[in-house]
Each structure stands twice: as structure tokens, then as C-alpha cells.
Short mmCIF file of C-alpha atoms in Angstrom, two decimals:
data_model
loop_
_atom_site.label_atom_id
_atom_site.label_comp_id
_atom_site.label_asym_id
_atom_site.label_seq_id
_atom_site.Cartn_x
_atom_site.Cartn_y
_atom_site.Cartn_z
CA SER A 1 4.20 28.87 -7.17
CA TYR A 2 1.86 29.04 -10.12
CA VAL A 3 -1.74 28.48 -9.23
CA LEU A 4 -4.68 27.38 -11.40
CA THR A 5 -8.16 28.16 -10.22
CA GLN A 6 -11.33 26.34 -11.38
CA PRO A 7 -14.87 26.63 -10.17
CA PRO A 8 -15.76 23.57 -8.00
CA SER A 9 -18.83 22.79 -9.97
CA VAL A 10 -20.72 23.56 -13.11
CA SER A 11 -24.33 22.50 -14.01
CA VAL A 12 -25.89 22.25 -17.43
CA ALA A 13 -28.96 20.86 -19.03
CA PRO A 14 -28.69 18.26 -21.67
CA GLY A 15 -28.16 19.64 -25.13
CA LYS A 16 -26.82 23.02 -23.87
CA THR A 17 -23.28 24.28 -23.65
CA ALA A 18 -21.02 23.97 -20.68
CA ARG A 19 -18.05 26.30 -20.13
CA ILE A 20 -15.38 25.35 -17.51
CA THR A 21 -12.84 28.10 -16.74
CA CYS A 22 -9.20 27.80 -15.57
CA GLY A 23 -7.67 31.00 -14.24
CA GLY A 24 -4.05 31.73 -13.88
CA ASN A 25 -1.73 34.67 -14.06
CA ASN A 26 -1.17 35.34 -17.71
CA ILE A 27 -2.25 31.76 -18.56
CA GLY A 28 -2.51 32.79 -22.14
CA SER A 29 1.23 32.62 -22.43
CA LYS A 30 1.22 28.91 -21.46
CA SER A 31 -0.13 25.80 -23.19
CA VAL A 32 -3.16 24.42 -21.37
CA HIS A 33 -4.24 20.80 -21.36
CA TRP A 34 -7.63 19.47 -20.19
CA TYR A 35 -8.62 16.03 -18.75
CA GLN A 36 -11.92 14.35 -18.09
CA GLN A 37 -12.19 11.84 -15.22
CA LYS A 38 -15.16 9.72 -14.55
CA PRO A 39 -15.64 8.10 -11.08
CA GLY A 40 -13.27 5.11 -10.48
CA GLN A 41 -11.43 5.71 -13.83
CA ALA A 42 -8.11 7.26 -14.86
CA PRO A 43 -8.16 10.71 -16.36
CA VAL A 44 -8.54 11.04 -20.14
CA LEU A 45 -6.89 13.88 -22.22
CA VAL A 46 -9.63 15.75 -24.04
CA ILE A 47 -7.77 18.96 -25.02
CA TYR A 48 -4.08 19.69 -25.50
CA TYR A 49 -2.28 22.78 -26.62
CA ASP A 50 -5.18 25.00 -25.65
CA SER A 51 -7.53 23.85 -28.33
CA ASP A 52 -6.36 20.64 -30.06
CA ARG A 53 -8.33 17.40 -29.73
CA PRO A 54 -6.82 14.00 -29.47
CA SER A 55 -8.06 11.42 -31.84
CA GLY A 56 -11.33 9.92 -30.65
CA ILE A 57 -12.42 12.95 -28.72
CA PRO A 58 -15.81 14.34 -30.02
CA GLU A 59 -15.77 17.72 -31.82
CA ARG A 60 -18.26 18.89 -29.14
CA PHE A 61 -15.12 19.44 -26.94
CA SER A 62 -13.19 22.63 -27.72
CA GLY A 63 -10.82 24.94 -25.92
CA SER A 64 -9.54 28.47 -25.80
CA ASN A 65 -6.89 30.43 -23.95
CA SER A 66 -6.34 34.12 -23.52
CA GLY A 67 -5.19 36.61 -20.96
CA ASN A 68 -5.80 35.13 -17.57
CA THR A 69 -8.40 32.51 -18.39
CA ALA A 70 -8.51 29.35 -20.37
CA THR A 71 -11.84 27.76 -21.09
CA LEU A 72 -13.04 24.26 -21.93
CA THR A 73 -16.31 24.33 -23.87
CA ILE A 74 -18.57 21.29 -24.26
CA SER A 75 -21.31 21.76 -26.76
CA ARG A 76 -24.52 19.77 -26.91
CA VAL A 77 -23.87 18.32 -23.51
CA GLU A 78 -24.83 14.66 -23.04
CA ALA A 79 -25.39 12.70 -19.80
CA GLY A 80 -22.08 10.79 -20.57
CA ASP A 81 -20.17 14.07 -20.15
CA GLU A 82 -20.86 14.15 -16.44
CA ALA A 83 -17.36 13.91 -14.86
CA ASP A 84 -14.64 15.99 -13.21
CA TYR A 85 -12.55 18.10 -15.42
CA TYR A 86 -8.96 19.26 -14.73
CA CYS A 87 -6.87 21.93 -16.44
CA GLN A 88 -3.05 21.55 -16.47
CA VAL A 89 -0.01 23.48 -17.47
CA TRP A 90 3.78 23.25 -17.28
CA ASP A 91 5.30 26.00 -15.08
CA SER A 92 8.79 26.60 -16.44
CA SER A 93 9.78 28.90 -13.63
CA SER A 94 9.49 26.10 -11.14
CA ASP A 95 9.91 23.02 -13.45
CA HIS A 96 6.65 21.80 -12.10
CA VAL A 97 3.41 20.34 -13.68
CA ILE A 98 0.42 22.20 -12.16
CA PHE A 99 -3.18 21.05 -12.07
CA GLY A 100 -6.26 22.97 -11.37
CA GLY A 101 -8.36 21.91 -8.47
CA GLY A 102 -10.95 20.36 -10.71
CA THR A 103 -14.53 21.09 -11.73
CA LYS A 104 -17.35 18.64 -11.35
CA LEU A 105 -19.67 18.88 -14.29
CA THR A 106 -23.32 17.96 -13.47
CA VAL A 107 -25.76 17.30 -16.22
CA LEU A 108 -29.23 18.22 -14.96
CA GLN U 1 -2.51 -1.58 -27.82
CA VAL U 2 -0.88 1.19 -25.88
CA GLN U 3 -0.98 0.37 -22.22
CA LEU U 4 0.48 1.21 -18.75
CA VAL U 5 0.01 -1.13 -15.90
CA GLU U 6 1.03 -0.04 -12.43
CA SER U 7 1.82 -2.38 -9.58
CA GLY U 8 3.43 -2.40 -6.07
CA GLY U 9 0.75 -0.46 -4.12
CA GLY U 10 -0.33 -1.54 -0.71
CA VAL U 11 -0.51 -0.61 3.01
CA VAL U 12 2.62 0.71 4.65
CA GLN U 13 3.29 2.17 8.01
CA PRO U 14 4.38 5.73 8.47
CA GLY U 15 8.16 6.13 7.83
CA GLY U 16 8.20 2.99 5.66
CA SER U 17 9.09 2.46 2.04
CA LEU U 18 7.30 1.12 -1.09
CA ARG U 19 8.41 0.82 -4.67
CA LEU U 20 5.92 1.26 -7.51
CA SER U 21 6.34 -0.15 -10.96
CA CYS U 22 4.72 0.78 -14.30
CA ALA U 23 4.98 -1.62 -17.20
CA ALA U 24 4.57 -0.06 -20.60
CA SER U 25 3.54 -1.80 -23.79
CA GLY U 26 2.32 -0.92 -27.36
CA PHE U 27 4.69 2.00 -27.91
CA THR U 28 8.51 2.70 -27.95
CA PHE U 29 8.85 3.40 -24.28
CA SER U 30 12.46 4.73 -24.56
CA ASP U 31 11.15 7.64 -26.78
CA TYR U 32 9.00 9.29 -24.21
CA GLY U 33 9.09 11.14 -20.91
CA MET U 34 7.09 9.69 -18.12
CA HIS U 35 5.18 11.03 -15.08
CA TRP U 36 3.72 9.89 -11.79
CA VAL U 37 0.56 11.61 -10.76
CA ARG U 38 -1.41 10.91 -7.59
CA GLN U 39 -4.90 11.45 -6.28
CA ALA U 40 -5.80 11.29 -2.66
CA PRO U 41 -9.11 9.92 -1.77
CA GLY U 42 -11.85 12.31 -2.78
CA LYS U 43 -9.35 14.93 -3.94
CA GLY U 44 -7.85 16.32 -7.11
CA LEU U 45 -4.94 15.34 -9.33
CA GLU U 46 -1.51 16.11 -7.97
CA TRP U 47 1.68 15.72 -10.15
CA VAL U 48 4.46 13.93 -8.33
CA THR U 49 7.44 13.57 -10.67
CA PHE U 50 8.74 13.45 -14.26
CA ILE U 51 11.62 11.65 -15.95
CA ARG U 52 12.94 12.39 -19.45
CA TYR U 53 12.93 9.62 -21.98
CA ASP U 54 16.59 8.91 -21.42
CA GLY U 55 16.60 9.40 -17.59
CA SER U 56 18.83 12.48 -17.91
CA ASN U 57 16.33 14.93 -16.28
CA LYS U 58 14.08 14.46 -13.32
CA TYR U 59 11.69 16.81 -11.75
CA TYR U 60 9.82 16.50 -8.39
CA ALA U 61 7.04 18.18 -6.59
CA ASP U 62 8.09 20.01 -3.52
CA SER U 63 5.93 17.69 -1.36
CA VAL U 64 7.95 14.57 -2.31
CA LYS U 65 11.34 15.98 -3.06
CA GLY U 66 14.09 14.21 -1.12
CA ARG U 67 11.79 11.36 -0.26
CA PHE U 68 10.70 9.98 -3.66
CA THR U 69 12.89 8.81 -6.52
CA ILE U 70 11.84 8.23 -10.06
CA SER U 71 13.79 5.94 -12.41
CA ARG U 72 13.23 3.83 -15.55
CA ASP U 73 14.61 0.79 -17.24
CA ASN U 74 14.27 1.23 -20.94
CA SER U 75 15.45 -2.34 -21.59
CA LYS U 76 12.45 -3.58 -19.49
CA ASN U 77 9.93 -0.89 -20.64
CA THR U 78 9.40 -0.06 -16.98
CA LEU U 79 9.07 3.01 -14.90
CA TYR U 80 9.54 3.02 -11.15
CA LEU U 81 8.80 5.19 -8.11
CA GLN U 82 10.83 4.54 -4.94
CA MET U 83 8.99 6.10 -2.12
CA ASN U 84 10.71 6.49 1.30
CA SER U 85 9.72 8.14 4.63
CA LEU U 86 6.15 7.72 3.73
CA ARG U 87 3.55 9.97 5.50
CA ALA U 88 -0.21 9.69 5.97
CA GLU U 89 -0.63 12.46 3.43
CA ASP U 90 1.04 10.24 0.75
CA THR U 91 -2.09 8.03 0.81
CA ALA U 92 -3.41 8.10 -2.78
CA VAL U 93 -3.95 6.30 -5.99
CA TYR U 94 -0.76 6.63 -7.98
CA TYR U 95 -0.97 6.86 -11.71
CA CYS U 96 1.79 6.57 -14.20
CA ALA U 97 1.31 8.66 -17.38
CA LYS U 98 2.99 8.93 -20.77
CA ALA U 99 4.09 12.37 -22.10
CA MET U 100 2.49 13.28 -25.34
CA GLY U 101 5.48 13.73 -27.64
CA ALA U 102 7.45 16.82 -26.63
CA THR U 103 4.41 18.40 -24.80
CA TRP U 104 3.72 18.36 -21.13
CA ALA U 105 0.35 16.75 -21.77
CA PHE U 106 -0.31 13.22 -20.56
CA ASN U 107 -2.04 11.21 -23.29
CA ILE U 108 -1.88 7.73 -21.84
CA TRP U 109 -2.63 6.87 -18.23
CA GLY U 110 -2.39 3.66 -16.23
CA GLN U 111 -5.33 2.35 -14.10
CA GLY U 112 -3.55 3.35 -10.90
CA THR U 113 -2.32 1.62 -7.82
CA MET U 114 -3.43 2.42 -4.31
CA VAL U 115 -0.93 3.34 -1.50
CA THR U 116 -2.25 3.57 1.95
CA VAL U 117 0.09 4.84 4.60
CA SER U 118 -1.41 4.02 8.01
CA SER U 119 -0.32 2.45 11.29
#
């Protein structure tokens, strides 16, 4: 079945740019969605269709997807961005939703 | 406001059964597909199952196929998850989530309900 690979952790200083990758075989041909989850809370959609932002999500959050890697980029990182981030796709060959393993973003 | 509220979680012995409910409000429930997603303690998100807006199509993760059944009652704005033959590895917080239009993104999530399978 389709597998999404994320780095377990990413660290970034406040004000800098964080990039969280999501690898998958020819993921560029799929639509990738990204979620933010803070401790004890439900996930929140931050990017859908590779690069679109739901209303209420800051412009600092952006996404891209090409080849075998999708990327969530968080610009001007703030302490409040510290959370787990998950990528997600729909795998039409198996009729399954697939989540990446998640990346813990630490703001130094 | 748009809201999903899960209920029905608890402690159950291995081999037992449990039915979760998810009450929807603030949107036209019958227009949207719905999902269940779970998260074991300290672990990542795992998709469980999906049901189309009219109940005509259902998909299941391999780990629950044949044991779990998703259903919905559009007249009551409620989503269900019937869980049978429960195992220790089914222990998790279970979230219901609303599909975002015709996409496979989840734009609304409930607060989750904890299911613990233990003797």
C-alpha cells in the first residue's frame, strides 16, 4: 500500500522558516493535505489541495508538491506553531486515506 | 457553529463491542461524506473508515475491515461506528471528521472519544 514518509522532528528558531517534507512515490500526482495538531487537541486542516489555505489559516503557511516530495512551509515561525504536523492523501488504488507518520515541530 | 461531538467511548474487554456516535450540527450533514480517524496513545493519526454522504459507499482500513461498521442516520444528523471483536491495538482516541466538499481533506474534526480495550 501507499506510504508517506515524514521526518520525525524539525527544529527552527523563532522568525525563521520551517520546511516539513512528505515523501511518497510520485506524490506530485496526488492531492496532499496538511494538518496541525497541538497536544490534547484535535487536528486542524492548514493546507489542502497541495497549497490552498482554509479560511483563518495565516498566510505564513504554504505548501507545494512535485515529483516524490510535498512540502509544508511555515514562514516567520512563532512559538504557537509548535505542534505535530501530518500530511495526508487519498490512495485511489486501495481506496484508502493515508497519513504520514507525523513531524514534531519544535520552536527553539 | 459547525460542530461534531463524539460519544460512546469507554473501557471494554478484548473481544467485546462498542458503538460510537458523532452528532453533527451547524451544517447540512446529509451533503457530506464523513470519516472516522483514530490515534493510539502517543502515536500518529490512522484513518479508520469513510462513508459517502448518502451511505452508498463505504471504505475501511485493512486493520478494521470485517470488524468495524460505519453507518449514518441523516435524519438525526448522526454518524456511527460499530466496533466488534475489539483488540488491545484498537485502543485509541477516535475522531469523527467531515469531508471538505468533494475532496478527501477533513476540514472539521470532533474533540474525540477514548476507547480502551483491556482486561
